JSON list of C-alpha atoms in Angstrom, two decimals:
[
{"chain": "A", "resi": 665, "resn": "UNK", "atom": "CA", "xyz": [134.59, 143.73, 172.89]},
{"chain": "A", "resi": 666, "resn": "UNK", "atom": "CA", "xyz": [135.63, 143.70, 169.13]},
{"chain": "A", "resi": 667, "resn": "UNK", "atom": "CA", "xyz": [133.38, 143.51, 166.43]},
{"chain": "A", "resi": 668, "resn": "UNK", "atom": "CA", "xyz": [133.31, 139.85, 164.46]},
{"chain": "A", "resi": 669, "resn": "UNK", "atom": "CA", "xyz": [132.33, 139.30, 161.00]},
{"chain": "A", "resi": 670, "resn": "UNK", "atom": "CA", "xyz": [131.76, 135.81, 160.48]},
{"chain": "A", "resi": 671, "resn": "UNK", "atom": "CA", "xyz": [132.27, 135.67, 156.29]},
{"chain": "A", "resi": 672, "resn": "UNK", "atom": "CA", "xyz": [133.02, 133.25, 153.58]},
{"chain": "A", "resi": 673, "resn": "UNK", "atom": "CA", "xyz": [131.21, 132.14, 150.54]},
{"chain": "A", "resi": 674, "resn": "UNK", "atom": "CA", "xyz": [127.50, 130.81, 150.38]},
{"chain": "A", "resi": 675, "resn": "UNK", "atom": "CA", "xyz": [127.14, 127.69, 152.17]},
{"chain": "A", "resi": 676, "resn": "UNK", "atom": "CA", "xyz": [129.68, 128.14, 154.42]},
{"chain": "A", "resi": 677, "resn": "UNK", "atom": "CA", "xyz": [127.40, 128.43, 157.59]},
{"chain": "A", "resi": 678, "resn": "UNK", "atom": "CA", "xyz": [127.81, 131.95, 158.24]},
{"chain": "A", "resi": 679, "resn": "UNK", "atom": "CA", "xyz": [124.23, 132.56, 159.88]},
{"chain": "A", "resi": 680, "resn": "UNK", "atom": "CA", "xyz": [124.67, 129.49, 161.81]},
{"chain": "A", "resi": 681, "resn": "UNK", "atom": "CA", "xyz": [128.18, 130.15, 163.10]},
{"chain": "A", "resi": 682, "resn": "UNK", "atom": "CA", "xyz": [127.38, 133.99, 163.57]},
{"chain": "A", "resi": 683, "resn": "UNK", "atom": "CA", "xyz": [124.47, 133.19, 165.81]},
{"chain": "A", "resi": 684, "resn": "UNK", "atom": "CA", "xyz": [126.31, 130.53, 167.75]},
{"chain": "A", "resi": 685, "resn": "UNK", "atom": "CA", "xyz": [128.98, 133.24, 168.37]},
{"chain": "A", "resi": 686, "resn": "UNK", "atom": "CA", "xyz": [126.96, 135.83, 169.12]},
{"chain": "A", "resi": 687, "resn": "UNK", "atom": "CA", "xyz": [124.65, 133.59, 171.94]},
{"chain": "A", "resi": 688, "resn": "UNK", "atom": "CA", "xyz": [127.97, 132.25, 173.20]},
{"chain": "A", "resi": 689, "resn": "UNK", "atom": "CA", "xyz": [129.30, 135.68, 173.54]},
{"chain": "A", "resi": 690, "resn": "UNK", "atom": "CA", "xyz": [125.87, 137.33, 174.71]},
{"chain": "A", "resi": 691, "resn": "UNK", "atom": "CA", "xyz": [126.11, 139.80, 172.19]},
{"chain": "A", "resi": 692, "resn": "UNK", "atom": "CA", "xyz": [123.73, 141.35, 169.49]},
{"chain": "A", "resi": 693, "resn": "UNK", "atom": "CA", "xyz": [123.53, 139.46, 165.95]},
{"chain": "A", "resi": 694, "resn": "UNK", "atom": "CA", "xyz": [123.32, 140.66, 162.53]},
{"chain": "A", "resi": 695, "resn": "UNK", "atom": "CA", "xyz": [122.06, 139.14, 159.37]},
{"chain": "A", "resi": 696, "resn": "UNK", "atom": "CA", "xyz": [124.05, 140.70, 156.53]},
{"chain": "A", "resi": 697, "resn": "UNK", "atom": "CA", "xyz": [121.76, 139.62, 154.17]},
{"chain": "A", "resi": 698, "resn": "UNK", "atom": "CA", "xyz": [118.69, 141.90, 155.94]},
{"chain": "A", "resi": 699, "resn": "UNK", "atom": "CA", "xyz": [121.02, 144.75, 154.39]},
{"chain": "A", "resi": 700, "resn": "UNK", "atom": "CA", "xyz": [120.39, 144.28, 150.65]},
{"chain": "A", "resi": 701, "resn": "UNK", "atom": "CA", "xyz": [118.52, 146.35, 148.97]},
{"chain": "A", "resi": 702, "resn": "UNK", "atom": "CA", "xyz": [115.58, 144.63, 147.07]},
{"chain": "A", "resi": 703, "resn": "UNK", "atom": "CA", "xyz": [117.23, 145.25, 144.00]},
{"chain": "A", "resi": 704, "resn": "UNK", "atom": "CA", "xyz": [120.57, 143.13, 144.73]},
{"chain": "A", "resi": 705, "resn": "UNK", "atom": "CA", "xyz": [118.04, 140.51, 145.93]},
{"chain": "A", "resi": 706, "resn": "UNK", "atom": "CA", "xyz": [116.32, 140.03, 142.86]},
{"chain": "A", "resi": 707, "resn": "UNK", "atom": "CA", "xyz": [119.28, 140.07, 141.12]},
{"chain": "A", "resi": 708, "resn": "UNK", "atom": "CA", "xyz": [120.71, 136.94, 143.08]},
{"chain": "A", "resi": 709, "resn": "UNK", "atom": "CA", "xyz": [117.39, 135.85, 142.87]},
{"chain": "A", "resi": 710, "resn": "UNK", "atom": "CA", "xyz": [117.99, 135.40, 139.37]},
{"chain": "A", "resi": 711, "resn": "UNK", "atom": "CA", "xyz": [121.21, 134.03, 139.24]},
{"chain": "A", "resi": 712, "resn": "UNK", "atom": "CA", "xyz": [122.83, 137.44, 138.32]},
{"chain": "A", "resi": 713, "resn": "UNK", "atom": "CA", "xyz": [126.37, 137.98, 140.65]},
{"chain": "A", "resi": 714, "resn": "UNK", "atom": "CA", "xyz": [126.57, 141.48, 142.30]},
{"chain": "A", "resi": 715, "resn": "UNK", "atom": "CA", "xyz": [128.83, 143.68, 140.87]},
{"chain": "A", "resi": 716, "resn": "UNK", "atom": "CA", "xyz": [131.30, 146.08, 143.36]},
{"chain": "A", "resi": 717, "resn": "UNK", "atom": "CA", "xyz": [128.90, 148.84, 142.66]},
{"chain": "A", "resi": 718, "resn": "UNK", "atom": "CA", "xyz": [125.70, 146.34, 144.03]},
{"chain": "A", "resi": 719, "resn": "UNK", "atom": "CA", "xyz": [127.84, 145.72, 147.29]},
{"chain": "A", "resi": 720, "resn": "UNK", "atom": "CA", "xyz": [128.91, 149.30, 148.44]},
{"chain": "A", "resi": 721, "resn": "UNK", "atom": "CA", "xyz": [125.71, 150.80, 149.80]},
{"chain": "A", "resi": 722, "resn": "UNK", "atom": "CA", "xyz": [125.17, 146.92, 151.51]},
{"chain": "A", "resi": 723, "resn": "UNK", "atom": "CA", "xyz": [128.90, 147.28, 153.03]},
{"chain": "A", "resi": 724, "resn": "UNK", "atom": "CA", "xyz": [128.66, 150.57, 153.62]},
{"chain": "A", "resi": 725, "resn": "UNK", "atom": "CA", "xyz": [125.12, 149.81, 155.92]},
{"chain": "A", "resi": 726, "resn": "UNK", "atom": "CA", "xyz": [126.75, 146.64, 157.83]},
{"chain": "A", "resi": 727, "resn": "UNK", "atom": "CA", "xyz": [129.50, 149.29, 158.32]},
{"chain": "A", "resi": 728, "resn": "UNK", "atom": "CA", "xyz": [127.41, 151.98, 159.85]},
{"chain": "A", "resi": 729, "resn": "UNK", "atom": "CA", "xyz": [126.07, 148.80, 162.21]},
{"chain": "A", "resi": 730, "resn": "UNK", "atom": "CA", "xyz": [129.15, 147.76, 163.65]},
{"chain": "A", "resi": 731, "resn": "UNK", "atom": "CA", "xyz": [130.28, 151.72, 164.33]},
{"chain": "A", "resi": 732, "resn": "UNK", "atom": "CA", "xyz": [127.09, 151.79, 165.98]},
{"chain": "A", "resi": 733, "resn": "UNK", "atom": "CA", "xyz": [127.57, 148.82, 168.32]},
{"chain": "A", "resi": 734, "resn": "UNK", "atom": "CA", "xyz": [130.75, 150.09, 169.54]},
{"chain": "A", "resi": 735, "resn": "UNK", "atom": "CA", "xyz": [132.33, 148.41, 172.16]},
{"chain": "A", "resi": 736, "resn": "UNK", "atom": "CA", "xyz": [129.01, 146.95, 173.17]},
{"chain": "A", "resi": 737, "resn": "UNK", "atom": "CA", "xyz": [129.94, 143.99, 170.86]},
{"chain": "A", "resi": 738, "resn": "UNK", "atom": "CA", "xyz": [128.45, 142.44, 167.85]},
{"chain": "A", "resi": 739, "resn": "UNK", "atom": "CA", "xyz": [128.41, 139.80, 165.75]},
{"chain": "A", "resi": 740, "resn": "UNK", "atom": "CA", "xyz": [127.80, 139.76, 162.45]},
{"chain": "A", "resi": 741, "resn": "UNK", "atom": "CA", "xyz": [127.78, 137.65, 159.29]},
{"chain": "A", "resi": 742, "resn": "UNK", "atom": "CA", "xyz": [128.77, 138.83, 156.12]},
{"chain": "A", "resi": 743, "resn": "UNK", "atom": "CA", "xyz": [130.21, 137.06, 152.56]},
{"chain": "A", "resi": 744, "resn": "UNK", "atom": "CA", "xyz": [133.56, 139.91, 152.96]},
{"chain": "A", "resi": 745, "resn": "UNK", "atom": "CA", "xyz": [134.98, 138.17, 149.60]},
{"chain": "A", "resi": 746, "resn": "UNK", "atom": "CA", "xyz": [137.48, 141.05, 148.84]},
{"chain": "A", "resi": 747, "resn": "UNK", "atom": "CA", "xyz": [139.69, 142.57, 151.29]},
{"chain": "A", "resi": 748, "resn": "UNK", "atom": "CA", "xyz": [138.48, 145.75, 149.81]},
{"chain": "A", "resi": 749, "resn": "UNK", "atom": "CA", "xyz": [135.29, 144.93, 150.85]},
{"chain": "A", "resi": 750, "resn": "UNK", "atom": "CA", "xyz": [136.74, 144.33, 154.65]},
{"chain": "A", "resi": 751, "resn": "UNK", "atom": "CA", "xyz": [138.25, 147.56, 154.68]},
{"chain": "A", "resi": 752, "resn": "UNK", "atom": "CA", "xyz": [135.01, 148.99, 154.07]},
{"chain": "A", "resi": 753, "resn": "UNK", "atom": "CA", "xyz": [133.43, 147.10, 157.21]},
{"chain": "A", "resi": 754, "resn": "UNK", "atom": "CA", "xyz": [136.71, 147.75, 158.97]},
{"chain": "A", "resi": 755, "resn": "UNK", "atom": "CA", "xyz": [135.58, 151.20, 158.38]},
{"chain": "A", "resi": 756, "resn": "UNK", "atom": "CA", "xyz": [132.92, 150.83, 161.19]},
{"chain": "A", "resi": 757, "resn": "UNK", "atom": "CA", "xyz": [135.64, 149.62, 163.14]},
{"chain": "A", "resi": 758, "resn": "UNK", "atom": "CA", "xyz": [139.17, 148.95, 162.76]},
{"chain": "A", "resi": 759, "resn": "UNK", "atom": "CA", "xyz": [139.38, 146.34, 166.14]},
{"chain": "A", "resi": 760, "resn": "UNK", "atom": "CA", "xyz": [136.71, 144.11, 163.64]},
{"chain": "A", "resi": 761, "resn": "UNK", "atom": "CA", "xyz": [138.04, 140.42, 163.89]},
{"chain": "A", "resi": 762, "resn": "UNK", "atom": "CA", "xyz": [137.09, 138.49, 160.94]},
{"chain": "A", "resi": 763, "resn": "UNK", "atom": "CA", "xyz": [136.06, 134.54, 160.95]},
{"chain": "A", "resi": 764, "resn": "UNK", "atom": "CA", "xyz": [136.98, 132.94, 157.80]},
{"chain": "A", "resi": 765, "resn": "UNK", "atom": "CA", "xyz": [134.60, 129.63, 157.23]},
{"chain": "A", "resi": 766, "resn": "UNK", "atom": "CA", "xyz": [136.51, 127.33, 154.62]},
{"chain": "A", "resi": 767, "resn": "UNK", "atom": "CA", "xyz": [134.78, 125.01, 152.11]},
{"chain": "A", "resi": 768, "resn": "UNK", "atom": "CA", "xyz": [135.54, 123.73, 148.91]},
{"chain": "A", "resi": 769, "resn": "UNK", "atom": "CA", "xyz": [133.02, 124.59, 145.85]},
{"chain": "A", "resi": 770, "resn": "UNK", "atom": "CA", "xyz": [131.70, 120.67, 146.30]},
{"chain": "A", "resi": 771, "resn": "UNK", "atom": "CA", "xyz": [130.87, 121.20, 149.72]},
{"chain": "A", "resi": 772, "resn": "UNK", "atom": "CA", "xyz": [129.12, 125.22, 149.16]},
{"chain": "A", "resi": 773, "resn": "UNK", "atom": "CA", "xyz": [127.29, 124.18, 146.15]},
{"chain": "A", "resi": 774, "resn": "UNK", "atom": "CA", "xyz": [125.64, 121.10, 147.58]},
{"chain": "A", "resi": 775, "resn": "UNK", "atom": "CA", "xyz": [125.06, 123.04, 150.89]},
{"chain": "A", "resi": 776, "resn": "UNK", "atom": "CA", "xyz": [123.42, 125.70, 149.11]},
{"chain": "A", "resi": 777, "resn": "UNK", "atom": "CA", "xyz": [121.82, 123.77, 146.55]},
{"chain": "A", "resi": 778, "resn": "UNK", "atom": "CA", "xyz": [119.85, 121.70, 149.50]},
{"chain": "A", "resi": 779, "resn": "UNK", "atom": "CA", "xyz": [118.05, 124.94, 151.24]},
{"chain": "A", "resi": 780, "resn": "UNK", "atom": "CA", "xyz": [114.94, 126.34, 150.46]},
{"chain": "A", "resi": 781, "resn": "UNK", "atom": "CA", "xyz": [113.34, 129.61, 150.71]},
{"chain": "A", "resi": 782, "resn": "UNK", "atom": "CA", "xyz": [116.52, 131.67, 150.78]},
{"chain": "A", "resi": 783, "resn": "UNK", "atom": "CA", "xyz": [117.36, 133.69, 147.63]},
{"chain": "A", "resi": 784, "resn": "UNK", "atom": "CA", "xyz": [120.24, 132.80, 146.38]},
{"chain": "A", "resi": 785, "resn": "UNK", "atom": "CA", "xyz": [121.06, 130.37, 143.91]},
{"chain": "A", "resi": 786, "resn": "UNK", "atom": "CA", "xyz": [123.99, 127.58, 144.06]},
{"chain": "A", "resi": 787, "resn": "UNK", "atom": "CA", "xyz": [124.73, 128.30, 140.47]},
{"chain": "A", "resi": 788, "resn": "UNK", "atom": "CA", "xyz": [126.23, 131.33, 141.97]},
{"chain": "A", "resi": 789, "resn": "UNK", "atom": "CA", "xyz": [128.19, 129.47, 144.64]},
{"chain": "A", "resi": 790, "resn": "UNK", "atom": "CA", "xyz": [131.33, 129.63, 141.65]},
{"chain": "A", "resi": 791, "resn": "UNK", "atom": "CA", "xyz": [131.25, 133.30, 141.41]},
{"chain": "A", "resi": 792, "resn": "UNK", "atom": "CA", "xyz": [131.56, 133.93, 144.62]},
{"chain": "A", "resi": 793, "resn": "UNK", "atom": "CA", "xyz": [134.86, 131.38, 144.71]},
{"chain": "A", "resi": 794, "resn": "UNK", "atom": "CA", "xyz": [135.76, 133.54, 141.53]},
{"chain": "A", "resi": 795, "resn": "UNK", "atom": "CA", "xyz": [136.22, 136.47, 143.79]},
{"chain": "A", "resi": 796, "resn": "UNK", "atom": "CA", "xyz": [137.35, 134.98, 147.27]},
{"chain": "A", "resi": 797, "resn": "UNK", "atom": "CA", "xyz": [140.39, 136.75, 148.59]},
{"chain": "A", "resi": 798, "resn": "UNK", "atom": "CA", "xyz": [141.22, 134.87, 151.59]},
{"chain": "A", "resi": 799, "resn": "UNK", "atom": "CA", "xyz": [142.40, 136.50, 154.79]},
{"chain": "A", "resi": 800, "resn": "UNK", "atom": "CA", "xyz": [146.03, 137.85, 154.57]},
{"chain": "A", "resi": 801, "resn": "UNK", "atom": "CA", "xyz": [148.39, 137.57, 157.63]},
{"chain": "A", "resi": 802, "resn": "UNK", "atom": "CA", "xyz": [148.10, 141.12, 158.52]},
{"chain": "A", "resi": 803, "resn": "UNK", "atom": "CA", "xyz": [144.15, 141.12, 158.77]},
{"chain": "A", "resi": 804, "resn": "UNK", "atom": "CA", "xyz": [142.94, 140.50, 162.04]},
{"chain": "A", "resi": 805, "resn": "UNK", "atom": "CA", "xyz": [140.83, 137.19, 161.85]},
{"chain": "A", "resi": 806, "resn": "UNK", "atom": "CA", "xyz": [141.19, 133.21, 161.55]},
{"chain": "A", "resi": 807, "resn": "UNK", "atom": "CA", "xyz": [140.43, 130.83, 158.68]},
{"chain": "A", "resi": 808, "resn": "UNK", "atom": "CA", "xyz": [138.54, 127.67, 159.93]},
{"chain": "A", "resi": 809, "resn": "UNK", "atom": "CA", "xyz": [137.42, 124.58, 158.40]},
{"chain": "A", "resi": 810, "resn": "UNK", "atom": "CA", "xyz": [133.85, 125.16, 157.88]},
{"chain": "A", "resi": 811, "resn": "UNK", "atom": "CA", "xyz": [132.67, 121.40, 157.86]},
{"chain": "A", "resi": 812, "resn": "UNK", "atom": "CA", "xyz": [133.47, 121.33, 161.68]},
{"chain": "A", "resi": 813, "resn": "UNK", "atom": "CA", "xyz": [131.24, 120.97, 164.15]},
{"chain": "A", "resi": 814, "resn": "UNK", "atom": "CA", "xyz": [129.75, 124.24, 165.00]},
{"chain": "A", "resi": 815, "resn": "UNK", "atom": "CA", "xyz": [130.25, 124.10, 168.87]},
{"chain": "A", "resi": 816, "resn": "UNK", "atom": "CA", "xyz": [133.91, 123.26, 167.78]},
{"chain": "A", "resi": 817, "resn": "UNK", "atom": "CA", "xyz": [134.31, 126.18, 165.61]},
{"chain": "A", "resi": 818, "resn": "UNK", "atom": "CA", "xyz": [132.82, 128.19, 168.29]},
{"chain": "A", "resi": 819, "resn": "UNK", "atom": "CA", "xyz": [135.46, 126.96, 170.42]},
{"chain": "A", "resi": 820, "resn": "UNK", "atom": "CA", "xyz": [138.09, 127.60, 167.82]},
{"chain": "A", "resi": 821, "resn": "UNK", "atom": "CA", "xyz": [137.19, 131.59, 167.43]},
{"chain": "A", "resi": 822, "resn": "UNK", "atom": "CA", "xyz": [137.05, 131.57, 171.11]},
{"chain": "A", "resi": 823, "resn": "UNK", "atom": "CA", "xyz": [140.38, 130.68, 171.98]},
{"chain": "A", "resi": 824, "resn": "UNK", "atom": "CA", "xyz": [141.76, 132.51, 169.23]},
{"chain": "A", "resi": 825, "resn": "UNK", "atom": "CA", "xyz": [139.49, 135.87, 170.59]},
{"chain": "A", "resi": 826, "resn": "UNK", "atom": "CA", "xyz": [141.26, 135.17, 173.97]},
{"chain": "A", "resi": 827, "resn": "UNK", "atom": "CA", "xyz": [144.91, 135.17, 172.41]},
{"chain": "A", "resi": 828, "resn": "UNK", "atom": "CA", "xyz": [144.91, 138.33, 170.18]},
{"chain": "A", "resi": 829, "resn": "UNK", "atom": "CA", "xyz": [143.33, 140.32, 173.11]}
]
């Protein structure tokens, strides 16, 4: 089974998409954000956007996860804002099928704006939209309307899953 990243911006329902997959699928789940070091944390923490150089050892560790789940399976989610940075967790394996969750800024900012205990800020929802580079054609993955229902984005991945295989 291929590797999925489940990625967009903040708000977008990554977790709750990624964990939906990965129960549908019976598969392992990762939390990308259980890969920061404390210091990116506390940088988010206080409204300070990572830089490239605050993301590679993060990357590089979800990487080294989804090399190590091999063809077991895995589900993980992860922001993947750049297509550099995909190439990087396409570097654990090239099969890795991305899930693109689409929202506008509105819809992230109020999203994240409305949870507690989690540390990042909405005022960063923007920067993260600053940087976005949505899926090209080539990349293996599917861009889907993140204010769906999630059983009906489930479904979505799913039947695309079943046609690229």
């Amino acid at each position: 089974m291929v590797p999925i990243v489940v990625m967009g911006v903040a708000g977008c329902g990554k977790s709750t998409i990624g964990q939906a997959l990965a129960v549908r699928l019976g598969v392992p789940y990762a939390e990308a954000d259980d890969f920061h070091p404390p210091a990116n944390v506390a940088k988010m923490h206080g409204g300070v956007p990572l830089t490239d150089e605050d993301r590679a050892p993060w990357l590089e560790a979800i990487a080294r996860k989804i090399a190590e789940a091999g063809d077991g399976g895995l589900v993980v989610s992860c922001s993947a804002l750049k297509r550099v940075y995909r190439d990087v967790l396409r570097g654990g394996n090239q099969q890795a099928f991305f899930v693109h969750l689409v929202l506008t800024p509105e819809v992230a900012t109020a999203r994240v704006s409305g949870r507690s205990g989690h540390f990042m800020p909405g005022t960063l929802v923007a920067s993260q939209f600053a940087i976005l580079e949505p899926l090209a054609p080539e990349e293996s993955g599917v861009g889907i309307d993140a204010t769906l229902p999630v059983d009906r984005i489930v479904e979505k991945v799913l039947a695309r899953l079943v046609r690229t295989e």
